[in-house]
Short mmCIF file of C-alpha atoms and ligand atoms in Angstrom, two decimals:
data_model
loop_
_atom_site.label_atom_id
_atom_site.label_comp_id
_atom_site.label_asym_id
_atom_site.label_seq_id
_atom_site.Cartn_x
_atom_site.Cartn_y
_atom_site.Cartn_z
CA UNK O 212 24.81 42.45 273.18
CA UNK O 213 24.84 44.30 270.25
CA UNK O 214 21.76 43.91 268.05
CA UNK O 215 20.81 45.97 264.58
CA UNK O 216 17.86 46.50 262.76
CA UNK O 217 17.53 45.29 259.57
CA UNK O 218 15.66 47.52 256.74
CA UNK O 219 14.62 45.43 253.88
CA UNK O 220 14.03 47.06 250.38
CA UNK O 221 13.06 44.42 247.23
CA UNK O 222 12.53 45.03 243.90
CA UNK O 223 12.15 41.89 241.45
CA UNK O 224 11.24 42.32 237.98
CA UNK O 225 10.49 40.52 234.43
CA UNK O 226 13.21 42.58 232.61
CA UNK O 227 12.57 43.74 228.91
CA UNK O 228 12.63 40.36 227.03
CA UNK O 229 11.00 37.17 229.10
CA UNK O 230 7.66 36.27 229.18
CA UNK O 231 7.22 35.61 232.90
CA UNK O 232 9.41 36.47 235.91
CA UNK O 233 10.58 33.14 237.51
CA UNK O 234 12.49 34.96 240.29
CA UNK O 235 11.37 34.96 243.67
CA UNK O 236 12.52 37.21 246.88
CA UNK O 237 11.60 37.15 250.61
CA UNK O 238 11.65 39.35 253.52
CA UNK O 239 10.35 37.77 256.51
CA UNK O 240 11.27 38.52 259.95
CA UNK O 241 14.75 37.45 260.04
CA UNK O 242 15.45 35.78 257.23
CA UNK O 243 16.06 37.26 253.43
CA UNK O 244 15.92 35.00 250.08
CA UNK O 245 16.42 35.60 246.50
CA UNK O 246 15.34 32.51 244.45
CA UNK O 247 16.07 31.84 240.47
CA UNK O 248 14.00 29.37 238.71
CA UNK O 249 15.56 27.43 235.81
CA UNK O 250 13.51 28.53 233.07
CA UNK O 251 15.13 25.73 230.73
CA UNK O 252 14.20 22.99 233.09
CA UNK O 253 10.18 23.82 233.42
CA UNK O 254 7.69 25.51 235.71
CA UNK O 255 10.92 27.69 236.96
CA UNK O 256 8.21 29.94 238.73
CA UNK O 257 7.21 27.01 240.26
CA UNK O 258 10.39 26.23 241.67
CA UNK O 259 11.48 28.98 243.06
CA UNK O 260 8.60 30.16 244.84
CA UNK O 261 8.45 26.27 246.29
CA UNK O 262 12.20 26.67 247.30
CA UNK O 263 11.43 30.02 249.61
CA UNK O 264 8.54 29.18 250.89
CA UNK O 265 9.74 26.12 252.40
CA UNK O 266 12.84 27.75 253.34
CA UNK O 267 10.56 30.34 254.98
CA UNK O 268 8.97 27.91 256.87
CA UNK O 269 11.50 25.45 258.22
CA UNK O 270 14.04 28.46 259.35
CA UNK O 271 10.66 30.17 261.42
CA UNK O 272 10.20 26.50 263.41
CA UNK O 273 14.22 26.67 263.96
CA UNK O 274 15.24 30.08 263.77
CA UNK O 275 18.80 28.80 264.51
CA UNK O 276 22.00 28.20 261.90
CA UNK O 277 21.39 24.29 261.95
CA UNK O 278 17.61 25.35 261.20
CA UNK O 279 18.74 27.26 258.08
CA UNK O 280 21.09 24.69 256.61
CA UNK O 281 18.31 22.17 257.23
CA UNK O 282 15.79 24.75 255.77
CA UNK O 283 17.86 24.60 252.55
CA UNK O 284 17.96 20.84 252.22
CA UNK O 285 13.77 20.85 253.27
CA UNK O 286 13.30 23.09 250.25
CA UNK O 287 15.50 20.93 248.03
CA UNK O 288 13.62 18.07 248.79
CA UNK O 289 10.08 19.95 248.11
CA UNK O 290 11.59 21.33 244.75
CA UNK O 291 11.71 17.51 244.17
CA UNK O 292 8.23 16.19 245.19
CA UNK O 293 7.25 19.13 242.92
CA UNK O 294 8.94 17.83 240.01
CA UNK O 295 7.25 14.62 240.67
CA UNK O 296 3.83 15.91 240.49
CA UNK O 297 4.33 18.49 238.21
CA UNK O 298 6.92 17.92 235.60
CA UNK O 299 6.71 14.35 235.14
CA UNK O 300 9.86 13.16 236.41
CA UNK O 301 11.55 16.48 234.48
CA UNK O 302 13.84 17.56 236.88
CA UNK O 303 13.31 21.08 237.93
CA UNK O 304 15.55 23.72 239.71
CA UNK O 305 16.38 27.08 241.34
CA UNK O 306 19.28 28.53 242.66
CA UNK O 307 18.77 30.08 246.32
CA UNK O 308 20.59 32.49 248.00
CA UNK O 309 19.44 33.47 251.96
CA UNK O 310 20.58 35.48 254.76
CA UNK O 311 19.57 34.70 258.09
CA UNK O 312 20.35 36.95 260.81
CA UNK O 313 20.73 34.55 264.57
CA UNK O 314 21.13 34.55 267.58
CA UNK O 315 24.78 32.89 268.53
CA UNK O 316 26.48 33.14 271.51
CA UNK O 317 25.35 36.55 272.68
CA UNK O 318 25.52 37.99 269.77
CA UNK O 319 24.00 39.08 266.25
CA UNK O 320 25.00 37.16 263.32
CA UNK O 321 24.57 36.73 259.60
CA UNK O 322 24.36 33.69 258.34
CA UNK O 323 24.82 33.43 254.34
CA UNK O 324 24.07 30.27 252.28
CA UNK O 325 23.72 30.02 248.83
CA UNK O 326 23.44 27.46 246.15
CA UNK O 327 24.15 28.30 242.09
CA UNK O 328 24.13 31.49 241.07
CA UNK O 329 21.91 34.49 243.10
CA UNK O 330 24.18 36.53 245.02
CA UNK O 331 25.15 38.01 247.97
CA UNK O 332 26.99 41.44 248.45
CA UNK O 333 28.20 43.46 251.03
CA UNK O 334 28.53 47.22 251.04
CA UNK O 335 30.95 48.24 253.68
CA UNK O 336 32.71 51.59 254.03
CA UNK O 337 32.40 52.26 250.00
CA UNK O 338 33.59 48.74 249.19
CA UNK O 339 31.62 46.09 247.69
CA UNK O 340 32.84 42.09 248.66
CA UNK O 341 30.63 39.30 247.23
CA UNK O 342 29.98 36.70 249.87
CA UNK O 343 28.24 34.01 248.27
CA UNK O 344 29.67 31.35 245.96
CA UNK O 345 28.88 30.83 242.25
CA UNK O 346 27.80 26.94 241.46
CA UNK O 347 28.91 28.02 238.00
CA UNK O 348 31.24 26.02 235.48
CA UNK O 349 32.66 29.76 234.77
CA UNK O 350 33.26 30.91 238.53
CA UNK O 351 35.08 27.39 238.85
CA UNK O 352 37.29 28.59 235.80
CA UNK O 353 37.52 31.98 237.86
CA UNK O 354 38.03 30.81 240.92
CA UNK O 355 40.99 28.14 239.58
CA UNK O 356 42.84 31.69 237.62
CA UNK O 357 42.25 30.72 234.20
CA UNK O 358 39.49 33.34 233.68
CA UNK O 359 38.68 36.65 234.58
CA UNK O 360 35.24 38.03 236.22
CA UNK O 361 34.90 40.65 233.55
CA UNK O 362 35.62 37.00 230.83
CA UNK O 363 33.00 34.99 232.50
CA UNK O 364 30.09 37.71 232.05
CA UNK O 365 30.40 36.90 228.45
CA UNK O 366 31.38 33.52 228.44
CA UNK O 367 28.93 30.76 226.49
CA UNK O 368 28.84 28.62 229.35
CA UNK O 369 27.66 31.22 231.99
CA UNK O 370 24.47 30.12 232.46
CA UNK O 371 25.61 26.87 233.39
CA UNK O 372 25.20 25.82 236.84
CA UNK O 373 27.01 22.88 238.68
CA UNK O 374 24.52 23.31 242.05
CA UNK O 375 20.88 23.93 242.23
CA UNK O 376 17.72 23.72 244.01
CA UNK O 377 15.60 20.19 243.38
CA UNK O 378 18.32 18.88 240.88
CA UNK O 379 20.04 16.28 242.97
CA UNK O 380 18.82 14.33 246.04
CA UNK O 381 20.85 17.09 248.48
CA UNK O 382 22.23 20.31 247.77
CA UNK O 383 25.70 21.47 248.85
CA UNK O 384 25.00 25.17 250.09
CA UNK O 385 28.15 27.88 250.67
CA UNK O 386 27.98 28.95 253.85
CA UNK O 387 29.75 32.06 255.29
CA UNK O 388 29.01 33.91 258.34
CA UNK O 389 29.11 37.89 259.02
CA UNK O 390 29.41 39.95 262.16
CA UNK O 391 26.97 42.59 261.23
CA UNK O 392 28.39 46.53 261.61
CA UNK O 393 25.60 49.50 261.95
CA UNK O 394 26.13 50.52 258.37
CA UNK O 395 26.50 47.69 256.39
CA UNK O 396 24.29 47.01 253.51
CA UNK O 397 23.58 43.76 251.62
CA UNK O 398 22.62 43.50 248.40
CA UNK O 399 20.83 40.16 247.41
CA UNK O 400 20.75 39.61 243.76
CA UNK O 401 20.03 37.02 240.90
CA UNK O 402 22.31 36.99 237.86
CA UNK O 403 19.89 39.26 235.47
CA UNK O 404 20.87 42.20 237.81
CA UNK O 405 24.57 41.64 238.42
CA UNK O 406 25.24 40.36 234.53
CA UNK O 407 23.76 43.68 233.16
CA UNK O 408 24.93 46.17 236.23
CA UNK O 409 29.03 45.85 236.38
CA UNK O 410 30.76 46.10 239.51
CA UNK O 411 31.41 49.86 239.65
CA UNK O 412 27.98 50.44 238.79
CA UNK O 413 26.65 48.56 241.36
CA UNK O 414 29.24 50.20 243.92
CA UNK O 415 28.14 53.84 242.78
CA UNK O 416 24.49 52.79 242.91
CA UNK O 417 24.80 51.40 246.70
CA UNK O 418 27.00 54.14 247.66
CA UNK O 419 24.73 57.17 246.55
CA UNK O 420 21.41 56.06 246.85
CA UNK O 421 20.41 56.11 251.06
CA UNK O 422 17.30 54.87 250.81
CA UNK O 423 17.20 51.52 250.50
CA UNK O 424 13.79 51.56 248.19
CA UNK O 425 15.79 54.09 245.53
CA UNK O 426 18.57 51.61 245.85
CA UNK O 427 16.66 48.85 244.82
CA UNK O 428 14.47 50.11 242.58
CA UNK O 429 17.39 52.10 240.44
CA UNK O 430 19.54 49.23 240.54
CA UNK O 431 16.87 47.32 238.75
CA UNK O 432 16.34 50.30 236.29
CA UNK O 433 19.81 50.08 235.62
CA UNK O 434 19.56 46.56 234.84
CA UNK O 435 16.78 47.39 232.33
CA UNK O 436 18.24 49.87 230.55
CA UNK O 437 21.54 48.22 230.23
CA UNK O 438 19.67 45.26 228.19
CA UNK O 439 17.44 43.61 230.65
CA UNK O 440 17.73 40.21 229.46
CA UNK O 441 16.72 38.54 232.44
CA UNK O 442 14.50 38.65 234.97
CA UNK O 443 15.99 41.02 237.18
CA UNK O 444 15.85 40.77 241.51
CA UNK O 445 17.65 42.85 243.52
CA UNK O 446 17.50 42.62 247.81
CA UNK O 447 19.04 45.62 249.81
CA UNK O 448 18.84 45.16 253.51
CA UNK O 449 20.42 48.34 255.15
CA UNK O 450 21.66 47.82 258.81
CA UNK O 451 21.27 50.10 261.77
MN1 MN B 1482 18.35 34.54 236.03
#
């Protein structure tokens, strides 16, 4: 049975222009999160510290696939009965974006799930392949031809999500699965790192910085001093 082991490296930052970071990331074990709160909708801090946590624990009592897909609709539901006590009534929201690795069948596997708009990469053999899904009006347009990714980083409605953490009464997560190789590296990101750091940027980051601490914390510098408008996360796990 081949297993790997899994090097985590995070680096999550305010960025140059908000007041307070509102991202969140996790390393834990087996399981890897980046979380965006929704800034517009209140206490976004709030929520996306709520939204791993209880991910966190609900995957550790069912370290399984089925316990991470029901992980993701426990921390929905506490996003919620936050709202409720905190934001009276005011909806509030995060996007999520996990990797799990499990234990299926014999083997190793990565499970990815994601809801709106925090990404996940992988880095294999020099090429860079998103895996997640964007719950975003523009990725729909991308995703349907009538708009380019290089048109949606600039688009006005970019920012706007059509999934997210604690909005609705259950969430919808993308779900893909991975057969881990000893060299792969994942990159787990919110949008202030991968709308200031372009593609090839983020491909000749990955691919020339081995440690996965430099990786992370460059990629983030990038981010900066390409504008920095956002809070700013970035997750490399590096697989051996
Ligand atoms: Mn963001």
């Amino acid at each position: 049975m081949p297993t790997h082991d899994i090097t985590p490296a995070g680096v999550t930052d305010t960025g140059n222009i908000r007041s307070r970071n509102e991202d969140h990331l996790l390393a834990a074990g087996d399981l890897f999160a980046v979380a965006d709160g929704m800034g517009g909708y209140g206490h976004g801090d709030r929520a996306s510290q709520t939204a791993v946590e209880a991910l966190h624990q609900t995957f550790t009592a069912d370290p399984t696939e089925e316990g991470l897909l029901r992980a993701v609709q426990v921390a929905n539901q506490a996003v919620r009965a936050q709202a409720a006590e905190l934001a009276d009534g005011r909806p509030m929201g995060t996007t999520l974006a996990a990797v799990a690795r499990v234990h299926q069948q014999g083997q190793d596997l990565l499970v990815v799930v994601n809801v709106g708009d925090s990404r996940v990469y992988l880095f294999r053999h020099g090429e860079l392949r998103r895996l997640s899904v964007d719950h975003s009006v523009v990725d729909e347009l991308v995703r349907a031809g009538s708009l380019s990714e290089d048109e949606a980083l600039t688009h006005h409605q970019r920012h706007v999500l059509t999934q997210a953490v604690g909005v609705a009464d259950t969430v919808e997560p993308a779900v893909t699965h991975l057969v881990p190789e000893a060299g792969d590296r994942l990159l787990l990101c919110s949008d202030g790192l991968f709308t200031e750091v372009g593609h090839d940027q983020l491909v000749a980051v990955l691919g020339s910085e081995a440690d996965p601490e430099h990786a992370a914390s460059r990629l983030v510098a990038e981010a900066k001093a390409n504008g920095g408008r956002d809070n700013i996360t970035a997750l490399v796990l590096d697989l051996s």
